[in-house]
């Protein structure tokens, strides 16, 4: 691992000023991405600015019934918070199904939004990779790409977005609050995670030195009944092959303001808008669920190795919808 | 674009002083004892414990967060010492498996691991034990399914899992 220097920040302005002053500085939160990739020579900062002492650990109720989660709240603390358990079970489930108990104690919510892809070629500093080294090519296109994305892909990058909790946050229209050298900003989550296009190295709209300070989740009473379903190669301590976050409000058997998002299959936390359009206002039932899931995956672009994800994503969407609407036949 | 800008005070903030990249003085509190060390900021907590303090309980399995062999507690929370930089632990309390015994008496979990035959080669064991004690503290050991899920961050190459669960149950049921 290359040598680095270290500063510990005591206040937000100092942390930002320090990172902004030097293009080779990075923020350090839980370190579960940063230290890992530093050791792999994938991230090459000269200096780390430790932000763990900043007062950004709040998990607060908002007057609209929503939440505000500080960037340094740990995944484990957010998962255990009574208000999250009661009002946003899909957020809790996505958190406890991610990583391991130790990693969740370390990993911060802000760091989770900023984590990097698990694409093996990205993590191997010797392989060509457009995300790590713009213009060098994408080793995954013709490589081992079983875990890669089928939605939102481009000819330049097919890396899967790895976060679990970003999936329910996408379904709930969460917003990212930042503070940077040029002031405070608020981003819709959808804008915070652009598709790779021909610039896969640009993963977020933030500028260097811009600090994520918190995540705002708007109130949604229907989210009290919601779920996050995750399918993976082993039962625990593994990233998703496919996952779905769902909130399905119903009145007299008719679907209301439904929220559906997919993980593990796309280059960003994927809002299933095609499916939502078909389902909104429709009577709940297997047929319309299957049609919605089918339509959502129509734009999928798969490789021979990851083609199974198309069907897998459809099936877990149907399963989540049946479970939440109580139409699932016992099997 | 939904982003809106507000003014900030960042411009007036001073740039923080830098420590390193060469060795700097780092004070670590491990198992209740303070140690003054000269460490490069890049040194992991795991390497500081093993190579500098000769506390070799915590093991290096993968050095990338995927096995749990390096599990210790930082401020009483189970943590992977391979992905933690030692310098970030200044002002925090580190506990390793060497710190579990009291007055020469093994911790109940250590005894249960012996009684239940919960290890074979023993490489993962210090991490398993640190995780298992924390698991009971967290209240995530109500049944076998829960123990399995909340211990999944500790891989055992010898697959001693059933006996590890038996040890956890034994200590849970003593309480
Ligand atoms: C073995 C393993 C398994 C995992 N499994 C899962 C899983 O199943 N599901 C899942 O969702 N995740 C998983 N993760 C990823 C984990 O959740 C992320 O690594 C973690 O959330 C990152 O948070 P951190 O606080 O450790 O960030 P750090 O590693 O400290 O930082 C990550 C990046 O974000 C930047 N950064 C950190 N905080 C801020 C901030 N406030 N503002 C701006 N930039 C910031 C840092 O500079 C760095 O570049 C796994 C990780 C590992 C190592
Ligand atoms: S898929 Fe993306 S991250 Fe992976 S090698 Fe290709 S460009 Fe790099
Ligand atoms: S050595 Fe730390 S998790 Fe494997
Ligand atoms: S006892 Fe050998 S790895 Fe667990």
Coordinates of C-alpha atoms and ligand atoms in Angstrom, one line a residue:
Chain A
X1 CA 0.0 0.0 0.0
X2 CA 1.3 3.4 -1.0
X3 CA 2.2 5.9 1.7
X4 CA -0.5 8.4 2.7
X5 CA -0.7 11.3 5.1
X6 CA -3.6 11.9 7.5
X7 CA -5.7 14.7 8.9
X8 CA -8.6 14.4 11.3
X9 CA -11.3 16.9 10.8
X10 CA -13.2 18.4 13.7
X11 CA -15.7 20.4 11.8
X12 CA -17.4 20.2 8.4
X13 CA -15.9 23.4 6.9
X14 CA -12.4 22.3 7.8
X15 CA -12.9 18.9 6.2
X16 CA -14.2 20.4 3.0
X17 CA -11.6 23.1 2.8
X18 CA -8.8 20.6 3.3
X19 CA -10.0 18.1 0.6
X20 CA -11.0 20.9 -1.8
X21 CA -7.5 22.4 -1.5
X22 CA -5.8 19.3 -2.8
X23 CA -6.9 17.1 -5.8
X24 CA -5.1 14.2 -4.2
X25 CA -7.0 14.2 -0.9
X26 CA -10.0 11.9 -0.1
X27 CA -12.5 11.9 2.7
X28 CA -12.2 8.8 5.0
X29 CA -15.4 7.6 6.7
X30 CA -15.7 3.9 7.7
X31 CA -12.9 3.0 5.3
X32 CA -14.6 -0.2 4.0
X33 CA -14.3 1.0 0.4
X34 CA -11.5 3.6 0.7
X35 CA -8.9 1.4 2.6
X36 CA -9.8 -1.7 0.6
X37 CA -9.2 0.1 -2.7
X38 CA -6.2 2.0 -1.5
X39 CA -4.6 -1.4 -0.7
X40 CA -5.5 -2.6 -4.2
X41 CA -3.9 0.5 -5.8
X42 CA -7.2 1.3 -7.3
X43 CA -7.7 4.5 -5.4
X44 CA -4.6 6.6 -5.2
X45 CA -5.0 9.5 -2.7
X46 CA -2.0 11.1 -1.2
X47 CA -3.8 12.3 1.9
X48 CA -6.9 11.1 3.8
X49 CA -9.1 13.5 5.7
X50 CA -10.8 11.5 8.5
X51 CA -14.4 12.8 8.9
X52 CA -15.5 10.3 11.6
X53 CA -15.6 13.0 14.3
X54 CA -18.0 15.3 12.4
X55 CA -21.4 15.7 14.0
X56 CA -23.3 14.1 11.2
X57 CA -24.7 10.9 12.9
X58 CA -28.3 12.0 13.4
X59 CA -31.3 9.8 12.5
X60 CA -34.2 12.2 12.8
X61 CA -37.9 12.3 12.1
X62 CA -39.1 15.0 9.7
X63 CA -42.4 16.8 10.2
X64 CA -43.7 15.3 6.9
X65 CA -43.3 11.8 8.3
X66 CA -40.0 11.4 6.6
X67 CA -36.5 10.9 7.9
X68 CA -33.2 12.7 7.8
X69 CA -30.1 10.4 8.1
X70 CA -26.7 12.0 8.7
X71 CA -23.9 11.0 6.4
X72 CA -21.9 9.4 9.3
X73 CA -24.8 7.4 10.8
X74 CA -23.6 3.8 10.5
X75 CA -25.5 1.2 8.6
X76 CA -26.0 -0.8 11.8
X77 CA -27.4 2.2 13.7
X78 CA -29.8 3.2 11.0
X79 CA -31.1 -0.5 10.7
X80 CA -31.7 -0.6 14.5
X81 CA -33.4 2.8 14.8
X82 CA -37.0 2.3 16.0
X83 CA -38.3 4.9 13.5
X84 CA -36.7 3.1 10.6
X85 CA -38.0 -0.3 11.7
X86 CA -41.5 1.0 12.1
X87 CA -41.9 3.4 9.2
X88 CA -39.4 2.2 6.6
X89 CA -38.9 -1.6 7.0
X90 CA -37.6 -1.8 3.4
X91 CA -34.6 0.5 4.4
X92 CA -33.9 -1.7 7.4
X93 CA -34.1 -4.9 5.4
X94 CA -31.8 -3.6 2.7
X95 CA -29.3 -2.6 5.4
X96 CA -29.3 -5.9 7.4
X97 CA -29.1 -7.9 4.3
X98 CA -25.9 -6.1 3.2
X99 CA -22.3 -6.9 4.0
X100 CA -21.7 -8.3 7.6
X101 CA -22.4 -7.1 11.1
X102 CA -18.8 -5.9 11.4
X103 CA -18.9 -4.0 8.1
X104 CA -22.3 -2.5 9.0
X105 CA -20.8 -1.2 12.3
X106 CA -18.1 0.6 10.3
X107 CA -19.8 1.7 7.1
X108 CA -21.4 5.1 7.0
X109 CA -24.5 6.0 5.0
X110 CA -22.7 8.7 3.1
X111 CA -19.9 6.2 2.3
X112 CA -22.5 3.7 1.2
X113 CA -23.8 6.2 -1.4
X114 CA -20.2 6.8 -2.6
X115 CA -19.0 3.1 -2.6
X116 CA -17.4 1.8 -5.8
X117 CA -18.4 -1.0 -8.1
X118 CA -17.3 -4.6 -7.3
X119 CA -16.4 -5.3 -11.0
X120 CA -13.4 -7.5 -10.7
X121 CA -11.6 -5.6 -13.5
X122 CA -12.2 -2.3 -11.8
X123 CA -10.7 -3.7 -8.6
X124 CA -7.7 -5.1 -10.5
X125 CA -5.4 -2.1 -11.1
X126 CA -3.7 -4.0 -14.0
X127 CA -6.8 -4.6 -16.2
X128 CA -8.1 -2.1 -18.8
X129 CA -11.2 -0.3 -17.3
X130 CA -12.9 2.8 -18.5
X131 CA -14.2 3.6 -15.1
X132 CA -10.8 3.5 -13.5
X133 CA -8.8 4.8 -16.5
X134 CA -11.0 6.6 -19.0
X135 CA -10.4 5.4 -22.6
X136 CA -8.5 2.3 -21.6
X137 CA -11.4 0.0 -22.6
X138 CA -13.8 -2.3 -20.7
X139 CA -12.4 -5.7 -19.8
X140 CA -15.8 -6.9 -18.7
X141 CA -17.6 -6.6 -22.0
X142 CA -16.0 -9.8 -23.3
X143 CA -14.8 -11.0 -19.9
X144 CA -16.3 -12.7 -16.9
X145 CA -19.4 -10.7 -16.5
X146 CA -21.8 -13.0 -14.7
X147 CA -22.4 -10.4 -12.0
X148 CA -22.6 -7.4 -14.3
X149 CA -25.6 -5.2 -15.1
X150 CA -28.3 -5.7 -17.8
X151 CA -30.0 -2.3 -17.4
X152 CA -28.6 1.1 -17.9
X153 CA -25.4 -0.3 -19.6
X154 CA -23.4 1.2 -22.4
X155 CA -20.6 0.1 -24.7
X156 CA -18.2 1.7 -22.3
X157 CA -19.2 0.1 -19.0
X158 CA -21.6 -2.6 -17.7
X159 CA -20.6 -2.4 -14.0
X160 CA -23.4 -3.2 -11.5
X161 CA -24.1 -0.6 -8.8
X162 CA -23.4 -2.5 -5.6
X163 CA -25.4 -0.7 -2.9
X164 CA -28.4 -2.4 -1.4
X165 CA -29.8 0.5 0.7
X166 CA -29.6 2.9 -2.3
X167 CA -32.4 0.7 -3.9
X168 CA -35.1 1.5 -1.3
X169 CA -33.9 5.0 -1.2
X170 CA -34.4 5.3 -4.9
X171 CA -37.9 3.8 -4.6
X172 CA -38.7 6.4 -1.9
X173 CA -37.4 9.5 -3.9
X174 CA -34.7 10.2 -1.3
X175 CA -32.5 13.3 -1.7
X176 CA -28.8 13.7 -1.0
X177 CA -27.7 16.8 0.9
X178 CA -24.1 18.0 0.3
X179 CA -21.9 20.8 1.3
X180 CA -19.0 21.8 -0.8
X181 CA -16.5 24.6 -1.6
X182 CA -19.3 26.4 -3.4
X183 CA -22.1 25.9 -0.9
X184 CA -24.8 23.5 0.0
X185 CA -26.8 21.5 -2.5
X186 CA -29.6 19.0 -2.7
X187 CA -29.8 16.3 -5.3
X188 CA -32.6 14.0 -6.3
X189 CA -31.2 10.4 -5.8
X190 CA -31.8 9.7 -9.5
X191 CA -29.5 12.6 -10.5
X192 CA -26.9 11.5 -7.9
X193 CA -26.3 8.2 -9.8
X194 CA -26.0 8.9 -13.5
X195 CA -25.8 6.1 -16.0
X196 CA -22.3 5.4 -17.3
X197 CA -22.9 6.4 -21.0
X198 CA -19.5 7.3 -22.5
X199 CA -18.2 8.7 -19.1
X200 CA -18.3 5.8 -16.7
X201 CA -15.6 7.5 -14.6
X202 CA -18.1 10.2 -13.6
X203 CA -20.1 8.4 -11.0
X204 CA -21.7 11.4 -9.2
X205 CA -22.4 15.0 -10.1
X206 CA -20.4 16.2 -7.1
X207 CA -17.2 18.2 -7.3
X208 CA -14.0 17.4 -5.6
X209 CA -14.3 18.3 -1.9
X210 CA -18.0 18.2 -1.9
X211 CA -19.1 16.3 1.3
X212 CA -22.3 14.3 1.6
X213 CA -23.8 15.6 4.8
X214 CA -27.1 13.7 4.9
X215 CA -29.9 11.8 3.2
X216 CA -33.5 13.0 3.3
X217 CA -36.3 10.5 2.9
X218 CA -39.7 12.0 2.2
X219 CA -42.6 10.7 4.3
X220 CA -44.6 7.9 2.9
X221 CA -47.2 6.3 5.3
X222 CA -47.7 3.3 2.9
X223 CA -44.0 2.3 3.4
X224 CA -44.9 0.8 6.8
X225 CA -45.8 -2.2 4.7
X226 CA -42.9 -2.6 2.3
X227 CA -40.1 -5.0 1.6
X228 CA -36.7 -5.6 0.2
X229 CA -36.0 -8.9 -1.4
X230 CA -32.4 -9.9 -2.2
X231 CA -31.2 -13.0 -4.2
X232 CA -27.5 -13.9 -4.2
X233 CA -25.1 -16.8 -4.6
X234 CA -25.0 -17.5 -0.9
X235 CA -27.4 -16.8 1.8
X236 CA -25.5 -14.0 3.6
X237 CA -22.5 -11.7 3.3
X238 CA -22.7 -11.3 -0.4
X239 CA -23.8 -8.7 -2.9
X240 CA -27.1 -9.0 -4.8
X241 CA -27.5 -10.9 -8.1
X242 CA -30.9 -9.2 -8.2
X243 CA -32.9 -7.4 -5.6
X244 CA -36.1 -5.4 -5.4
X245 CA -37.5 -2.8 -3.0
X246 CA -41.3 -2.3 -3.1
X247 CA -44.0 -0.2 -1.5
X248 CA -47.5 -1.1 -2.8
X249 CA -50.4 1.0 -1.4
X250 CA -53.8 -0.5 -2.2
X251 CA -57.4 0.7 -2.0
X252 CA -60.2 -1.8 -2.6
X253 CA -57.8 -4.1 -4.5
X254 CA -56.5 -1.4 -6.7
X255 CA -52.9 -0.3 -6.7
X256 CA -52.1 3.3 -5.8
X257 CA -48.8 5.2 -5.7
X258 CA -46.6 2.2 -6.1
X259 CA -42.8 2.3 -5.7
X260 CA -40.5 -0.3 -7.2
X261 CA -36.8 -0.3 -7.6
X262 CA -34.2 -2.9 -8.6
X263 CA -30.7 -3.6 -7.4
X264 CA -27.9 -6.0 -8.6
X265 CA -29.0 -5.8 -12.2
X266 CA -28.3 -2.2 -13.2
X267 CA -25.5 0.4 -13.5
X268 CA -27.4 2.5 -10.9
X269 CA -30.1 1.9 -8.3
X270 CA -32.8 1.3 -10.8
X271 CA -36.3 2.8 -10.5
X272 CA -38.7 0.5 -12.2
X273 CA -40.7 3.2 -13.9
X274 CA -42.1 1.2 -16.8
X275 CA -43.5 -1.4 -14.3
X276 CA -44.9 1.4 -12.0
X277 CA -46.8 3.0 -14.9
X278 CA -48.5 -0.3 -15.7
X279 CA -49.3 -1.1 -12.1
X280 CA -50.6 2.2 -11.0
X281 CA -54.4 2.1 -11.0
X282 CA -54.5 -1.6 -11.9
X283 CA -56.3 -4.3 -9.8
X284 CA -53.7 -6.4 -8.1
X285 CA -53.1 -9.8 -9.7
X286 CA -50.5 -12.2 -11.1
X287 CA -51.2 -11.4 -14.7
X288 CA -50.6 -7.6 -14.4
X289 CA -47.6 -8.2 -12.2
X290 CA -46.0 -10.5 -14.8
X291 CA -46.7 -8.0 -17.6
X292 CA -45.2 -5.2 -15.6
X293 CA -42.1 -7.2 -14.7
X294 CA -41.8 -8.3 -18.4
X295 CA -42.0 -4.7 -19.7
X296 CA -39.5 -3.4 -17.1
X297 CA -36.8 -5.7 -18.4
X298 CA -37.5 -5.3 -22.1
X299 CA -34.7 -2.8 -22.5
X300 CA -32.2 -5.2 -20.9
X301 CA -29.0 -5.9 -22.7
X302 CA -27.5 -9.1 -21.4
X303 CA -24.4 -11.2 -22.1
X304 CA -24.4 -15.0 -22.3
X305 CA -23.1 -15.1 -18.8
X306 CA -25.6 -12.7 -17.1
X307 CA -28.7 -13.3 -19.2
X308 CA -30.2 -15.3 -16.3
X309 CA -30.6 -12.0 -14.4
X310 CA -33.3 -10.8 -16.8
X311 CA -35.6 -13.6 -15.7
X312 CA -34.4 -13.5 -12.1
X313 CA -35.3 -9.8 -11.8
X314 CA -38.7 -10.4 -13.3
X315 CA -39.5 -13.3 -10.9
X316 CA -38.5 -11.4 -7.8
X317 CA -40.6 -8.4 -8.9
X318 CA -43.6 -10.7 -9.2
X319 CA -42.8 -12.3 -5.9
X320 CA -42.5 -9.0 -4.1
X321 CA -45.7 -7.8 -5.5
X322 CA -47.6 -10.9 -4.7
X323 CA -46.2 -10.9 -1.1
X324 CA -47.1 -7.3 -0.4
X325 CA -50.6 -7.6 -1.9
X326 CA -51.4 -10.9 -0.2
X327 CA -52.0 -12.5 -3.6
X328 CA -49.2 -15.0 -3.3
X329 CA -50.4 -18.6 -3.6
X330 CA -48.8 -20.9 -1.1
X331 CA -46.1 -23.0 -2.8
Chain B
X1 CA -31.9 20.0 -12.3
X2 CA -33.2 19.9 -8.8
X3 CA -30.0 21.0 -7.2
X4 CA -30.1 24.3 -5.5
X5 CA -27.1 26.3 -4.1
X6 CA -26.8 28.0 -0.7
X7 CA -23.8 30.1 0.4
X8 CA -21.2 28.4 2.6
X9 CA -18.5 29.2 5.1
X10 CA -16.1 26.8 3.8
X11 CA -14.0 29.5 2.0
X12 CA -13.0 30.9 5.4
X13 CA -12.0 27.5 7.0
X14 CA -8.3 26.8 7.3
X15 CA -6.7 23.8 5.7
X16 CA -6.0 21.1 8.3
X17 CA -2.4 20.2 9.3
X18 CA -1.1 17.0 7.7
X19 CA 0.5 14.0 9.6
X20 CA 2.8 11.6 7.7
X21 CA 3.3 10.0 5.3
X22 CA 6.4 9.1 7.3
X23 CA 6.1 7.6 10.8
X24 CA 4.2 9.8 13.3
X25 CA 3.5 9.4 17.0
X26 CA 0.2 7.5 17.5
X27 CA -1.2 6.6 20.9
X28 CA -3.4 3.5 21.0
X29 CA -5.4 2.2 23.9
X30 CA -5.6 -1.6 23.6
X31 CA -7.1 -3.8 26.2
X32 CA -7.1 -1.0 28.7
X33 CA -3.3 -0.1 28.2
X34 CA -2.0 2.9 26.5
X35 CA 0.8 2.4 23.9
X36 CA 2.8 5.2 22.3
X37 CA 3.9 4.0 18.8
X38 CA 5.6 5.5 15.8
X39 CA 3.4 4.5 12.9
X40 CA 3.0 5.5 9.2
X41 CA -0.7 6.6 8.7
X42 CA -1.2 3.8 6.2
X43 CA -0.6 1.1 8.8
X44 CA -3.8 -0.9 9.5
X45 CA -5.0 -1.6 13.0
X46 CA -4.4 -5.3 12.3
X47 CA -0.8 -4.8 11.4
X48 CA -0.2 -2.4 14.3
X49 CA -1.6 -5.0 16.7
X50 CA 0.2 -8.0 15.2
X51 CA 3.5 -6.5 14.1
X52 CA 4.1 -3.7 16.6
X53 CA 2.2 -4.8 19.8
X54 CA 2.8 -8.5 19.2
X55 CA -0.9 -9.2 19.9
X56 CA -1.2 -12.0 17.3
X57 CA -4.8 -13.1 18.3
X58 CA -6.4 -11.2 15.5
X59 CA -5.6 -13.0 12.2
X60 CA -5.0 -11.8 8.7
X61 CA -7.2 -14.0 6.4
X62 CA -8.0 -11.8 3.4
X63 CA -6.9 -8.3 4.3
X64 CA -9.9 -7.0 2.3
X65 CA -13.0 -7.3 4.6
X66 CA -14.3 -10.6 3.3
X67 CA -13.4 -13.1 6.1
X68 CA -13.7 -11.7 9.6
X69 CA -10.5 -13.3 11.0
X70 CA -9.3 -9.9 12.0
X71 CA -12.4 -9.0 14.1
X72 CA -11.7 -6.8 17.2
X73 CA -13.8 -4.3 19.0
X74 CA -13.4 -0.5 18.6
X75 CA -15.3 1.3 21.3
X76 CA -17.1 -2.0 22.1
X77 CA -18.3 -2.5 18.5
X78 CA -17.1 -5.5 16.4
X79 CA -14.9 -4.1 13.7
X80 CA -12.6 -5.4 10.9
X81 CA -9.1 -4.3 11.9
X82 CA -7.8 -5.0 8.3
X83 CA -9.9 -2.1 6.9
X84 CA -9.3 0.2 9.8
X85 CA -6.3 2.4 9.9
X86 CA -4.5 2.4 13.3
X87 CA -4.2 6.2 13.4
X88 CA -8.0 6.5 13.2
X89 CA -8.3 4.7 16.5
X90 CA -6.6 7.4 18.5
X91 CA -8.9 8.4 21.3
X92 CA -10.9 5.1 20.9
X93 CA -10.8 1.9 22.9
X94 CA -9.5 -1.2 21.1
X95 CA -10.2 -4.7 22.6
X96 CA -8.7 -7.9 21.2
X97 CA -9.2 -11.5 22.1
X98 CA -6.2 -11.2 24.4
X99 CA -8.2 -8.7 26.5
X100 CA -11.2 -11.0 27.1
X101 CA -9.8 -13.1 30.0
X102 CA -10.1 -11.5 33.5
X103 CA -7.6 -12.3 36.2
X104 CA -6.3 -15.3 34.3
X105 CA -9.9 -16.6 33.9
X106 CA -11.0 -17.3 30.4
X107 CA -14.2 -15.5 29.2
X108 CA -17.3 -17.7 29.2
X109 CA -17.3 -17.7 25.4
X110 CA -13.7 -18.9 25.3
X111 CA -14.5 -21.7 27.7
X112 CA -17.6 -22.6 25.6
X113 CA -15.5 -22.8 22.4
X114 CA -13.3 -25.3 24.1
X115 CA -16.2 -27.3 25.7
X116 CA -18.2 -27.4 22.4
X117 CA -15.2 -28.2 20.2
X118 CA -15.9 -25.1 18.2
X119 CA -12.6 -25.0 16.3
X120 CA -10.4 -27.2 14.3
X121 CA -7.3 -25.3 12.9
X122 CA -8.2 -22.3 15.1
X123 CA -7.3 -19.7 12.5
X124 CA -10.7 -18.0 12.5
X125 CA -11.4 -18.6 16.2
X126 CA -10.2 -15.3 17.7
X127 CA -12.4 -13.4 15.2
X128 CA -15.3 -15.8 15.9
X129 CA -15.0 -15.3 19.6
X130 CA -14.9 -11.5 19.4
X131 CA -17.9 -11.6 17.1
X132 CA -19.8 -14.1 19.3
X133 CA -19.4 -12.0 22.4
X134 CA -20.6 -8.9 20.6
X135 CA -23.5 -10.9 19.1
X136 CA -24.9 -11.7 22.5
X137 CA -24.3 -8.1 23.6
X138 CA -26.3 -6.9 20.5
X139 CA -29.1 -9.4 21.2
X140 CA -29.0 -11.1 17.9
X141 CA -28.8 -14.7 19.1
X142 CA -32.5 -15.7 19.7
X143 CA -32.4 -18.8 17.6
X144 CA -30.0 -20.7 15.3
X145 CA -31.2 -18.9 12.1
X146 CA -30.4 -15.5 13.7
X147 CA -27.1 -16.7 15.0
X148 CA -26.2 -18.0 11.6
X149 CA -27.1 -14.7 9.9
X150 CA -25.4 -12.4 12.4
X151 CA -22.3 -14.5 12.5
X152 CA -22.0 -14.7 8.7
X153 CA -19.2 -12.1 8.7
X154 CA -16.9 -14.7 10.2
X155 CA -15.9 -17.4 7.7
X156 CA -14.6 -20.7 9.0
X157 CA -12.6 -22.7 6.4
X158 CA -12.9 -25.8 8.6
X159 CA -16.7 -25.4 8.7
X160 CA -16.9 -25.6 12.5
X161 CA -20.2 -23.7 12.2
X162 CA -22.5 -26.1 14.1
X163 CA -20.1 -26.2 17.0
X164 CA -19.7 -22.5 17.0
X165 CA -23.4 -22.1 17.2
X166 CA -23.5 -24.6 20.1
X167 CA -20.9 -22.5 21.9
X168 CA -23.0 -19.3 21.4
X169 CA -26.1 -21.1 22.6
X170 CA -24.4 -22.4 25.6
X171 CA -23.2 -18.9 26.8
X172 CA -26.6 -17.4 25.8
X173 CA -28.4 -19.9 28.0
X174 CA -26.1 -19.5 31.0
X175 CA -27.2 -15.8 31.3
Ligands
LIG1 C1 -16.6 -7.5 2.0 C2 -17.6 -6.4 1.7 C3 -18.9 -6.8 1.5 C4 -19.9 -5.8 1.3 N1 -21.2 -6.1 1.1 C5 -22.1 -5.1 0.8 C6 -23.5 -5.5 0.5 O1 -23.9 -6.6 0.5 N2 -24.3 -4.4 0.3 C7 -23.9 -3.1 0.3 O2 -24.8 -2.3 0.0 N3 -22.6 -2.8 0.5 C8 -21.7 -3.8 0.8 N4 -20.4 -3.4 1.0 C9 -20.0 -2.1 0.8 C10 -20.1 -1.2 2.0 O3 -21.5 -1.0 2.3 C11 -19.4 0.2 1.6 O4 -18.1 -0.1 1.5 C12 -19.7 1.2 2.7 O5 -21.0 1.5 2.8 C13 -18.8 2.4 2.5 O6 -19.0 3.3 3.6 P1 -17.7 3.8 4.4 O7 -18.2 4.7 5.5 O8 -16.9 2.6 4.9 O9 -17.0 4.6 3.3 P2 -15.4 4.9 3.0 O10 -14.7 3.6 2.6 O11 -14.8 5.6 4.1 O12 -15.6 5.9 1.8 C14 -16.1 5.4 0.5 C15 -15.8 6.5 -0.5 O13 -16.7 7.6 -0.3 C16 -16.0 8.8 0.0 N5 -16.8 9.3 1.2 C17 -17.1 8.7 2.3 N6 -17.9 9.5 3.1 C18 -18.2 10.6 2.3 C19 -19.1 11.7 2.5 N7 -19.8 11.9 3.6 N8 -19.1 12.6 1.5 C20 -18.4 12.5 0.3 N9 -17.6 11.4 0.1 C21 -17.5 10.5 1.1 C22 -14.6 8.4 0.4 O14 -13.7 9.4 0.0 C23 -14.4 7.1 -0.4 O15 -14.1 7.4 -1.7 C24 -19.5 -4.4 1.3 C25 -18.1 -4.1 1.5 C26 -17.2 -5.1 1.7 C27 -15.8 -4.7 2.0
LIG2 S1 -17.6 -2.9 -16.5 FE1 -17.1 -0.8 -16.0 S2 -15.9 -1.0 -14.1 FE2 -15.9 -3.0 -15.1 S3 -14.1 -3.1 -16.5 FE3 -15.8 -2.4 -17.7 S4 -15.5 -0.1 -17.5 FE4 -14.4 -1.0 -15.8
LIG3 S1 -8.5 -10.1 7.4 FE1 -10.0 -8.6 7.8 S2 -11.8 -9.5 7.0 FE2 -10.3 -10.9 6.4
LIG4 S1 -11.3 -23.5 12.7 FE1 -10.2 -23.6 10.9 S2 -10.9 -21.8 9.9 FE2 -12.3 -22.0 11.5

